[in-house]
Amino acid sequence: MHHDPSCIFCKIVEGRIPSRKVYEDDEILAFHDIHPWAPVHFLLIPKAHITSMAHVEAAHAPVLGRMMSLVPELARQEGCRPYPEGGFRLVCNTGGDGGQEVPHLHFHVIGGPRPWLKG
Ligand code: 5GP
Ligand code: ZN
């Protein structure tokens, strides 16, 4: 699996930076955001280094599909309230204009009772 030695999320995947894990399998990792915007805020990443959503190709479709299909269960497990009153926000900042700070593809799953820090 490809890791970028200078990438902080690759370091989290390799256990070189600690994280509070939410979910893990052979291709996917979810962990709590270090600066949460809301009562529930975790990040879902592919373990292989993909720089951003702008770098996604057809070959990534299976892992991205699996990531999306994990969101509802993990959101519930982490405390997002049921749809429709509850729910969550799924965010993928991409590139400079998209507000991406960490260049390893990640989906923010954000939820819980409002108000939230951002939004
Ligand atoms: P972006 O702006 O790239 O979409 O979001 C990056 C997110 O990663 C931010 O919400 C930030 O708090 C989180 N983050 C940055 N460094 C670390 C870290 O070392 N550990 C964890 N758990 N989250 C991090
Ligand atoms: Zn990486």
mmCIF file of C-alpha atoms and ligand atoms in Angstrom:
data_model
loop_
_atom_site.group_PDB
_atom_site.id
_atom_site.type_symbol
_atom_site.label_atom_id
_atom_site.label_comp_id
_atom_site.label_asym_id
_atom_site.label_seq_id
_atom_site.Cartn_x
_atom_site.Cartn_y
_atom_site.Cartn_z
ATOM 1 C CA MET A 1 0.000 0.000 0.000
ATOM 2 C CA HIS A 2 1.328 3.463 -0.898
ATOM 3 C CA HIS A 3 2.161 5.793 2.002
ATOM 4 C CA ASP A 4 3.705 9.257 1.787
ATOM 5 C CA PRO A 5 6.336 9.521 4.548
ATOM 6 C CA SER A 6 5.670 13.258 5.039
ATOM 7 C CA CYS A 7 1.861 12.920 5.218
ATOM 8 C CA ILE A 8 0.308 13.215 8.701
ATOM 9 C CA PHE A 9 -2.656 10.976 7.871
ATOM 10 C CA CYS A 10 -0.308 8.301 6.449
ATOM 11 C CA LYS A 11 1.565 8.555 9.773
ATOM 12 C CA ILE A 12 -1.738 8.019 11.609
ATOM 13 C CA VAL A 13 -2.449 4.963 9.406
ATOM 14 C CA GLU A 14 0.995 3.565 10.268
ATOM 15 C CA GLY A 15 0.556 4.317 13.990
ATOM 16 C CA ARG A 16 3.456 6.814 14.004
ATOM 17 C CA ILE A 17 1.010 9.514 15.216
ATOM 18 C CA PRO A 18 -1.618 8.389 17.745
ATOM 19 C CA SER A 19 -5.337 8.757 17.017
ATOM 20 C CA ARG A 20 -8.647 7.870 18.653
ATOM 21 C CA LYS A 21 -9.940 5.241 16.248
ATOM 22 C CA VAL A 22 -13.588 4.901 15.307
ATOM 23 C CA TYR A 23 -13.258 2.115 12.703
ATOM 24 C CA GLU A 24 -10.546 0.228 10.880
ATOM 25 C CA ASP A 25 -10.297 -2.451 8.217
ATOM 26 C CA ASP A 26 -7.620 -3.377 5.696
ATOM 27 C CA GLU A 27 -8.317 -0.375 3.419
ATOM 28 C CA ILE A 28 -10.135 2.214 5.546
ATOM 29 C CA LEU A 29 -9.550 4.079 8.816
ATOM 30 C CA ALA A 30 -11.851 6.419 10.761
ATOM 31 C CA PHE A 31 -10.650 8.494 13.716
ATOM 32 C CA HIS A 32 -11.790 11.468 15.779
ATOM 33 C CA ASP A 33 -10.815 14.914 14.508
ATOM 34 C CA ILE A 34 -8.302 16.536 16.865
ATOM 35 C CA HIS A 35 -10.199 19.878 16.738
ATOM 36 C CA PRO A 36 -13.883 18.909 16.585
ATOM 37 C CA TRP A 37 -16.408 21.430 15.181
ATOM 38 C CA ALA A 38 -19.383 19.622 16.680
ATOM 39 C CA PRO A 39 -20.304 16.997 19.307
ATOM 40 C CA VAL A 40 -19.567 14.290 16.708
ATOM 41 C CA HIS A 41 -16.648 14.882 14.346
ATOM 42 C CA PHE A 42 -14.592 12.095 12.869
ATOM 43 C CA LEU A 43 -12.596 11.645 9.676
ATOM 44 C CA LEU A 44 -12.881 8.720 7.274
ATOM 45 C CA ILE A 45 -9.836 8.038 5.097
ATOM 46 C CA PRO A 46 -8.517 5.456 2.661
ATOM 47 C CA LYS A 47 -5.358 3.923 4.152
ATOM 48 C CA ALA A 48 -3.573 4.250 0.804
ATOM 49 C CA HIS A 49 -2.384 7.795 0.141
ATOM 50 C CA ILE A 50 -4.735 9.599 -2.244
ATOM 51 C CA THR A 51 -3.940 13.321 -2.164
ATOM 52 C CA SER A 52 -7.450 14.695 -2.598
ATOM 53 C CA MET A 53 -10.849 14.183 -4.215
ATOM 54 C CA ALA A 54 -9.324 15.872 -7.297
ATOM 55 C CA HIS A 55 -6.980 12.864 -7.611
ATOM 56 C CA VAL A 56 -9.714 10.217 -7.569
ATOM 57 C CA GLU A 57 -9.824 7.799 -10.519
ATOM 58 C CA ALA A 58 -12.080 4.943 -11.574
ATOM 59 C CA ALA A 59 -9.789 2.451 -9.795
ATOM 60 C CA HIS A 60 -10.666 4.088 -6.469
ATOM 61 C CA ALA A 61 -14.410 3.508 -6.886
ATOM 62 C CA PRO A 62 -14.609 0.306 -4.779
ATOM 63 C CA VAL A 63 -12.897 1.755 -1.703
ATOM 64 C CA LEU A 64 -14.777 5.063 -1.999
ATOM 65 C CA GLY A 65 -18.048 3.159 -2.308
ATOM 66 C CA ARG A 66 -17.243 1.170 0.805
ATOM 67 C CA MET A 67 -16.336 4.362 2.670
ATOM 68 C CA MET A 68 -19.681 5.941 1.769
ATOM 69 C CA SER A 69 -21.578 2.818 2.774
ATOM 70 C CA LEU A 70 -19.915 2.862 6.230
ATOM 71 C CA VAL A 71 -21.005 6.438 7.002
ATOM 72 C CA PRO A 72 -24.549 5.807 8.304
ATOM 73 C CA GLU A 73 -23.540 3.059 10.729
ATOM 74 C CA LEU A 74 -20.454 4.885 12.029
ATOM 75 C CA ALA A 75 -22.414 8.149 12.395
ATOM 76 C CA ARG A 76 -25.042 6.365 14.492
ATOM 77 C CA GLN A 77 -22.403 4.554 16.523
ATOM 78 C CA GLU A 78 -20.614 7.844 17.318
ATOM 79 C CA GLY A 79 -23.769 9.588 18.491
ATOM 80 C CA CYS A 80 -25.405 11.298 15.519
ATOM 81 C CA ARG A 81 -29.122 11.406 16.172
ATOM 82 C CA PRO A 82 -31.532 9.589 13.822
ATOM 83 C CA TYR A 83 -32.663 11.045 10.507
ATOM 84 C CA PRO A 84 -34.541 13.318 9.843
ATOM 85 C CA GLU A 85 -34.291 15.400 13.051
ATOM 86 C CA GLY A 86 -30.671 14.374 13.550
ATOM 87 C CA GLY A 87 -28.473 13.340 10.650
ATOM 88 C CA PHE A 88 -24.998 14.639 9.938
ATOM 89 C CA ARG A 89 -22.891 16.642 7.513
ATOM 90 C CA LEU A 90 -20.474 14.856 5.158
ATOM 91 C CA VAL A 91 -17.689 17.211 3.990
ATOM 92 C CA CYS A 92 -14.757 16.719 1.633
ATOM 93 C CA ASN A 93 -12.606 19.857 1.374
ATOM 94 C CA THR A 94 -10.559 19.705 -1.833
ATOM 95 C CA GLY A 95 -7.583 21.905 -2.747
ATOM 96 C CA GLY A 96 -6.899 25.492 -1.783
ATOM 97 C CA ASP A 97 -10.212 26.936 -2.909
ATOM 98 C CA GLY A 98 -11.937 23.995 -1.228
ATOM 99 C CA GLY A 99 -10.272 24.741 2.110
ATOM 100 C CA GLN A 100 -8.264 21.499 2.298
ATOM 101 C CA GLU A 101 -5.481 21.619 4.894
ATOM 102 C CA VAL A 102 -4.305 18.008 5.006
ATOM 103 C CA PRO A 103 -3.411 16.632 1.558
ATOM 104 C CA HIS A 104 -4.660 13.062 2.139
ATOM 105 C CA LEU A 105 -8.244 12.430 0.998
ATOM 106 C CA HIS A 106 -10.645 12.510 3.965
ATOM 107 C CA PHE A 107 -14.350 12.831 4.592
ATOM 108 C CA HIS A 108 -15.471 14.754 7.665
ATOM 109 C CA VAL A 109 -18.543 13.269 9.357
ATOM 110 C CA ILE A 110 -19.995 15.981 11.579
ATOM 111 C CA GLY A 111 -23.117 15.815 13.700
ATOM 112 C CA GLY A 112 -24.812 15.963 17.063
ATOM 113 C CA PRO A 113 -27.070 18.640 18.525
ATOM 114 C CA ARG A 114 -26.374 22.215 17.352
ATOM 115 C CA PRO A 115 -24.946 24.814 17.703
ATOM 116 C CA TRP A 116 -21.669 23.822 16.065
ATOM 117 C CA LEU A 117 -18.430 25.754 15.951
ATOM 118 C CA LYS A 118 -18.488 25.971 12.113
ATOM 119 C CA GLY A 119 -21.976 26.110 10.584
HETATM 120 P P1 5GP B 1 -9.221 19.772 6.071
HETATM 121 O O1 5GP B 1 -9.218 21.237 6.292
HETATM 122 O O2 5GP B 1 -7.959 19.302 5.363
HETATM 123 O O3 5GP B 1 -10.474 19.272 5.424
HETATM 124 O O4 5GP B 1 -9.279 19.121 7.508
HETATM 125 C C1 5GP B 1 -8.209 18.525 8.150
HETATM 126 C C2 5GP B 1 -8.714 18.115 9.516
HETATM 127 O O5 5GP B 1 -7.733 17.287 10.103
HETATM 128 C C3 5GP B 1 -8.934 19.298 10.477
HETATM 129 O O6 5GP B 1 -10.292 19.296 10.927
HETATM 130 C C4 5GP B 1 -7.948 19.022 11.622
HETATM 131 O O7 5GP B 1 -8.472 19.328 12.895
HETATM 132 C C5 5GP B 1 -7.660 17.542 11.491
HETATM 133 N N1 5GP B 1 -6.326 17.154 11.896
HETATM 134 C C6 5GP B 1 -5.163 17.757 11.530
HETATM 135 N N2 5GP B 1 -4.109 17.117 12.099
HETATM 136 C C7 5GP B 1 -4.627 16.101 12.836
HETATM 137 C C8 5GP B 1 -4.029 15.093 13.653
HETATM 138 O O8 5GP B 1 -2.816 14.978 13.813
HETATM 139 N N3 5GP B 1 -4.883 14.217 14.262
HETATM 140 C C9 5GP B 1 -6.238 14.287 14.102
HETATM 141 N N4 5GP B 1 -6.975 13.379 14.746
HETATM 142 N N5 5GP B 1 -6.828 15.220 13.332
HETATM 143 C C10 5GP B 1 -6.034 16.114 12.713
HETATM 144 ZN ZN ZN B 2 -1.215 10.269 3.168
#
